[in-house]
Structures are given as C-alpha cells and as structure tokens.
mmCIF file of N, CA and C in Angstrom:
data_model
loop_
_atom_site.group_PDB
_atom_site.id
_atom_site.type_symbol
_atom_site.label_atom_id
_atom_site.label_comp_id
_atom_site.label_asym_id
_atom_site.label_seq_id
_atom_site.Cartn_x
_atom_site.Cartn_y
_atom_site.Cartn_z
ATOM 1 N N MET A 16 62.886 11.919 -51.256
ATOM 2 C CA MET A 16 64.009 11.180 -50.738
ATOM 3 C C MET A 16 65.253 12.074 -50.787
ATOM 4 N N THR A 17 65.981 12.158 -49.705
ATOM 5 C CA THR A 17 67.212 12.938 -49.672
ATOM 6 C C THR A 17 68.395 12.001 -49.492
ATOM 7 N N GLY A 18 69.524 12.474 -49.907
ATOM 8 C CA GLY A 18 70.734 11.676 -49.779
ATOM 9 C C GLY A 18 71.903 12.566 -49.442
ATOM 10 N N ARG A 19 73.079 11.960 -49.457
ATOM 11 C CA ARG A 19 74.291 12.732 -49.214
ATOM 12 C C ARG A 19 75.458 12.060 -49.909
ATOM 13 N N LEU A 20 76.435 12.876 -50.264
ATOM 14 C CA LEU A 20 77.640 12.395 -50.915
ATOM 15 C C LEU A 20 78.796 12.538 -49.940
ATOM 16 N N THR A 21 79.461 11.407 -49.677
ATOM 17 C CA THR A 21 80.625 11.395 -48.797
ATOM 18 C C THR A 21 81.741 10.635 -49.493
ATOM 19 N N THR A 22 82.928 10.680 -48.927
ATOM 20 C CA THR A 22 84.051 9.919 -49.466
ATOM 21 C C THR A 22 84.976 9.520 -48.329
ATOM 22 N N HIS A 23 85.757 8.508 -48.574
ATOM 23 C CA HIS A 23 86.739 8.016 -47.598
ATOM 24 C C HIS A 23 88.030 7.789 -48.367
ATOM 25 N N VAL A 24 89.106 8.477 -47.977
ATOM 26 C CA VAL A 24 90.367 8.416 -48.700
ATOM 27 C C VAL A 24 91.360 7.585 -47.893
ATOM 28 N N LEU A 25 91.945 6.612 -48.542
ATOM 29 C CA LEU A 25 92.915 5.738 -47.885
ATOM 30 C C LEU A 25 94.294 5.885 -48.511
ATOM 31 N N ASP A 26 95.311 5.850 -47.675
ATOM 32 C CA ASP A 26 96.707 5.823 -48.103
ATOM 33 C C ASP A 26 97.076 4.349 -48.223
ATOM 34 N N THR A 27 96.962 3.806 -49.410
ATOM 35 C CA THR A 27 97.186 2.367 -49.576
ATOM 36 C C THR A 27 98.646 1.995 -49.392
ATOM 37 N N ALA A 28 99.568 2.914 -49.670
ATOM 38 C CA ALA A 28 100.997 2.628 -49.464
ATOM 39 C C ALA A 28 101.309 2.526 -47.983
ATOM 40 N N GLY A 29 100.677 3.363 -47.174
ATOM 41 C CA GLY A 29 100.922 3.370 -45.733
ATOM 42 C C GLY A 29 99.967 2.500 -44.947
ATOM 43 N N GLY A 30 98.890 2.038 -45.605
ATOM 44 C CA GLY A 30 97.924 1.187 -44.929
ATOM 45 C C GLY A 30 97.127 1.893 -43.851
ATOM 46 N N ARG A 31 96.784 3.164 -44.105
ATOM 47 C CA ARG A 31 96.034 3.946 -43.100
ATOM 48 C C ARG A 31 95.172 4.989 -43.811
ATOM 49 N N PRO A 32 94.247 5.631 -43.073
ATOM 50 C CA PRO A 32 93.465 6.723 -43.657
ATOM 51 C C PRO A 32 94.378 7.874 -44.099
ATOM 52 N N ALA A 33 93.976 8.577 -45.139
ATOM 53 C CA ALA A 33 94.758 9.699 -45.664
ATOM 54 C C ALA A 33 94.215 11.001 -45.090
ATOM 55 N N ALA A 34 94.916 11.558 -44.119
ATOM 56 C CA ALA A 34 94.499 12.807 -43.472
ATOM 57 C C ALA A 34 95.063 14.005 -44.222
ATOM 58 N N GLY A 35 94.298 15.109 -44.209
ATOM 59 C CA GLY A 35 94.769 16.360 -44.781
ATOM 60 C C GLY A 35 94.718 16.449 -46.294
ATOM 61 N N ILE A 36 93.957 15.592 -46.941
ATOM 62 C CA ILE A 36 93.810 15.633 -48.395
ATOM 63 C C ILE A 36 92.689 16.606 -48.737
ATOM 64 N N ARG A 37 93.004 17.601 -49.587
ATOM 65 C CA ARG A 37 91.961 18.543 -50.014
ATOM 66 C C ARG A 37 91.142 17.899 -51.129
ATOM 67 N N ILE A 38 89.821 18.033 -51.012
ATOM 68 C CA ILE A 38 88.896 17.469 -51.991
ATOM 69 C C ILE A 38 87.995 18.587 -52.487
ATOM 70 N N GLU A 39 87.876 18.700 -53.799
ATOM 71 C CA GLU A 39 86.969 19.679 -54.394
ATOM 72 C C GLU A 39 85.870 18.937 -55.143
ATOM 73 N N LEU A 40 84.655 19.454 -55.038
ATOM 74 C CA LEU A 40 83.503 18.883 -55.735
ATOM 75 C C LEU A 40 82.997 19.889 -56.755
ATOM 76 N N PHE A 41 82.813 19.412 -57.995
ATOM 77 C CA PHE A 41 82.299 20.239 -59.074
ATOM 78 C C PHE A 41 81.072 19.567 -59.685
ATOM 79 N N ARG A 42 80.195 20.379 -60.257
ATOM 80 C CA ARG A 42 79.037 19.871 -61.004
ATOM 81 C C ARG A 42 79.097 20.448 -62.403
ATOM 82 N N PHE A 43 78.814 19.605 -63.380
ATOM 83 C CA PHE A 43 78.772 20.038 -64.767
ATOM 84 C C PHE A 43 77.330 20.302 -65.168
ATOM 85 N N ASP A 44 77.098 21.490 -65.726
ATOM 86 C CA ASP A 44 75.806 21.857 -66.314
ATOM 87 C C ASP A 44 76.092 22.205 -67.769
ATOM 88 N N GLY A 45 75.946 21.218 -68.637
ATOM 89 C CA GLY A 45 76.349 21.402 -70.029
ATOM 90 C C GLY A 45 77.860 21.532 -70.083
ATOM 91 N N GLU A 46 78.339 22.634 -70.632
ATOM 92 C CA GLU A 46 79.775 22.896 -70.722
ATOM 93 C C GLU A 46 80.303 23.627 -69.489
ATOM 94 N N ASP A 47 79.423 24.082 -68.622
ATOM 95 C CA ASP A 47 79.828 24.832 -67.431
ATOM 96 C C ASP A 47 80.222 23.898 -66.295
ATOM 97 N N ARG A 48 81.344 24.189 -65.658
ATOM 98 C CA ARG A 48 81.841 23.428 -64.500
ATOM 99 C C ARG A 48 81.775 24.365 -63.298
ATOM 100 N N ARG A 49 80.924 24.008 -62.314
ATOM 101 C CA ARG A 49 80.683 24.884 -61.171
ATOM 102 C C ARG A 49 81.209 24.237 -59.892
ATOM 103 N N SER A 50 81.981 25.000 -59.125
ATOM 104 C CA SER A 50 82.510 24.518 -57.851
ATOM 105 C C SER A 50 81.395 24.503 -56.809
ATOM 106 N N LEU A 51 81.252 23.371 -56.102
ATOM 107 C CA LEU A 51 80.217 23.238 -55.078
ATOM 108 C C LEU A 51 80.778 23.178 -53.665
ATOM 109 N N SER A 52 81.967 22.594 -53.507
ATOM 110 C CA SER A 52 82.491 22.366 -52.172
ATOM 111 C C SER A 52 83.992 22.138 -52.222
ATOM 112 N N SER A 53 84.662 22.531 -51.142
ATOM 113 C CA SER A 53 86.087 22.245 -50.977
ATOM 114 C C SER A 53 86.304 21.941 -49.499
ATOM 115 N N GLN A 54 86.816 20.761 -49.208
ATOM 116 C CA GLN A 54 87.028 20.329 -47.831
ATOM 117 C C GLN A 54 88.329 19.537 -47.751
ATOM 118 N N ALA A 55 88.776 19.292 -46.536
ATOM 119 C CA ALA A 55 89.964 18.467 -46.311
ATOM 120 C C ALA A 55 89.573 17.277 -45.447
ATOM 121 N N THR A 56 90.269 16.163 -45.649
ATOM 122 C CA THR A 56 89.979 14.970 -44.858
ATOM 123 C C THR A 56 90.542 15.105 -43.446
ATOM 124 N N ASN A 57 89.861 14.474 -42.515
ATOM 125 C CA ASN A 57 90.292 14.468 -41.116
ATOM 126 C C ASN A 57 91.220 13.267 -40.870
ATOM 127 N N ALA A 58 91.540 12.995 -39.629
ATOM 128 C CA ALA A 58 92.470 11.908 -39.277
ATOM 129 C C ALA A 58 91.955 10.536 -39.714
ATOM 130 N N ASP A 59 90.633 10.406 -39.895
ATOM 131 C CA ASP A 59 90.043 9.139 -40.327
ATOM 132 C C ASP A 59 89.943 9.041 -41.852
ATOM 133 N N GLY A 60 90.438 10.060 -42.580
ATOM 134 C CA GLY A 60 90.379 10.045 -44.037
ATOM 135 C C GLY A 60 89.020 10.433 -44.590
ATOM 136 N N ARG A 61 88.168 11.005 -43.746
ATOM 137 C CA ARG A 61 86.824 11.431 -44.158
ATOM 138 C C ARG A 61 86.684 12.932 -43.955
ATOM 139 N N CYS A 62 85.726 13.529 -44.626
ATOM 140 C CA CYS A 62 85.413 14.938 -44.391
ATOM 141 C C CYS A 62 84.477 15.030 -43.185
ATOM 142 N N ASP A 63 84.561 16.134 -42.459
ATOM 143 C CA ASP A 63 83.730 16.297 -41.265
ATOM 144 C C ASP A 63 82.247 16.448 -41.588
ATOM 145 N N ALA A 64 81.926 16.857 -42.804
ATOM 146 C CA ALA A 64 80.532 17.018 -43.235
ATOM 147 C C ALA A 64 80.400 16.435 -44.639
ATOM 148 N N PRO A 65 79.199 16.040 -45.041
ATOM 149 C CA PRO A 65 79.012 15.543 -46.408
ATOM 150 C C PRO A 65 79.437 16.598 -47.434
ATOM 151 N N LEU A 66 79.934 16.153 -48.557
ATOM 152 C CA LEU A 66 80.304 17.058 -49.641
ATOM 153 C C LEU A 66 79.069 17.681 -50.273
ATOM 154 N N LEU A 67 77.980 16.943 -50.255
ATOM 155 C CA LEU A 67 76.720 17.404 -50.834
ATOM 156 C C LEU A 67 75.598 16.639 -50.152
ATOM 157 N N GLU A 68 74.497 17.337 -49.843
ATOM 158 C CA GLU A 68 73.380 16.638 -49.203
ATOM 159 C C GLU A 68 72.063 17.358 -49.404
ATOM 160 N N GLY A 69 70.992 16.664 -49.068
ATOM 161 C CA GLY A 69 69.655 17.240 -49.110
ATOM 162 C C GLY A 69 69.196 17.578 -50.513
ATOM 163 N N ALA A 70 68.505 18.696 -50.624
ATOM 164 C CA ALA A 70 67.924 19.121 -51.899
ATOM 165 C C ALA A 70 68.984 19.418 -52.956
ATOM 166 N N GLU A 71 70.204 19.741 -52.543
ATOM 167 C CA GLU A 71 71.287 20.022 -53.488
ATOM 168 C C GLU A 71 71.834 18.756 -54.142
ATOM 169 N N PHE A 72 71.558 17.601 -53.551
ATOM 170 C CA PHE A 72 72.069 16.329 -54.060
ATOM 171 C C PHE A 72 71.071 15.765 -55.063
ATOM 172 N N THR A 73 71.243 16.153 -56.320
ATOM 173 C CA THR A 73 70.336 15.746 -57.388
ATOM 174 C C THR A 73 71.111 14.970 -58.446
ATOM 175 N N ALA A 74 70.381 14.305 -59.321
ATOM 176 C CA ALA A 74 71.015 13.578 -60.418
ATOM 177 C C ALA A 74 71.779 14.553 -61.294
ATOM 178 N N GLY A 75 72.958 14.162 -61.730
ATOM 179 C CA GLY A 75 73.760 15.029 -62.577
ATOM 180 C C GLY A 75 75.144 14.449 -62.779
ATOM 181 N N ILE A 76 75.994 15.238 -63.381
ATOM 182 C CA ILE A 76 77.379 14.844 -63.620
ATOM 183 C C ILE A 76 78.259 15.647 -62.676
ATOM 184 N N TYR A 77 79.008 14.930 -61.833
ATOM 185 C CA TYR A 77 79.851 15.546 -60.813
ATOM 186 C C TYR A 77 81.298 15.092 -61.012
ATOM 187 N N GLU A 78 82.208 15.885 -60.460
ATOM 188 C CA GLU A 78 83.631 15.539 -60.476
ATOM 189 C C GLU A 78 84.201 15.789 -59.093
ATOM 190 N N LEU A 79 84.917 14.792 -58.557
ATOM 191 C CA LEU A 79 85.664 14.947 -57.326
ATOM 192 C C LEU A 79 87.140 15.052 -57.690
ATOM 193 N N VAL A 80 87.830 16.062 -57.159
ATOM 194 C CA VAL A 80 89.259 16.251 -57.416
ATOM 195 C C VAL A 80 89.978 16.105 -56.083
ATOM 196 N N PHE A 81 90.893 15.150 -56.017
ATOM 197 C CA PHE A 81 91.675 14.888 -54.805
ATOM 198 C C PHE A 81 93.074 15.471 -55.006
ATOM 199 N N HIS A 82 93.518 16.314 -54.079
ATOM 200 C CA HIS A 82 94.828 16.981 -54.182
ATOM 201 C C HIS A 82 95.831 16.311 -53.268
#
C-alpha cells in the first residue's frame, strides 16, 4: 500500500488560502533530524506535489515547519 503526505494552508485572518508559504518536512531517526523536502504553497494554499509519497512514505516521526 502506498500513500502520500500533503497539506493545505489557510489564512484564517483573511479567509483565503495562504499562498507563498514555505514548508519544510523533516524526519526524525532517533536523535537525528533529516530534511526531506522544502516547497512553497501555490495560490490554492497547497503544494504542487506531495511532500512525501510512495515507498518513502513510511511510519515514523515527522515534523512540518511552516514559515
């Protein structure tokens, strides 16, 4: 079974999607924090591609950082 990780960022103060927000994805392996992806949201507040998908999308501890 394969899956994918996506996100949708909303500007709740403005009542619209949040465009141009940089998002970084990290995975923790024990004490190590490894960068996996860095993307920006489009006009709809979504990334153009999944942050993580397929065989790379496994059980683990992840962190999303929104800038």
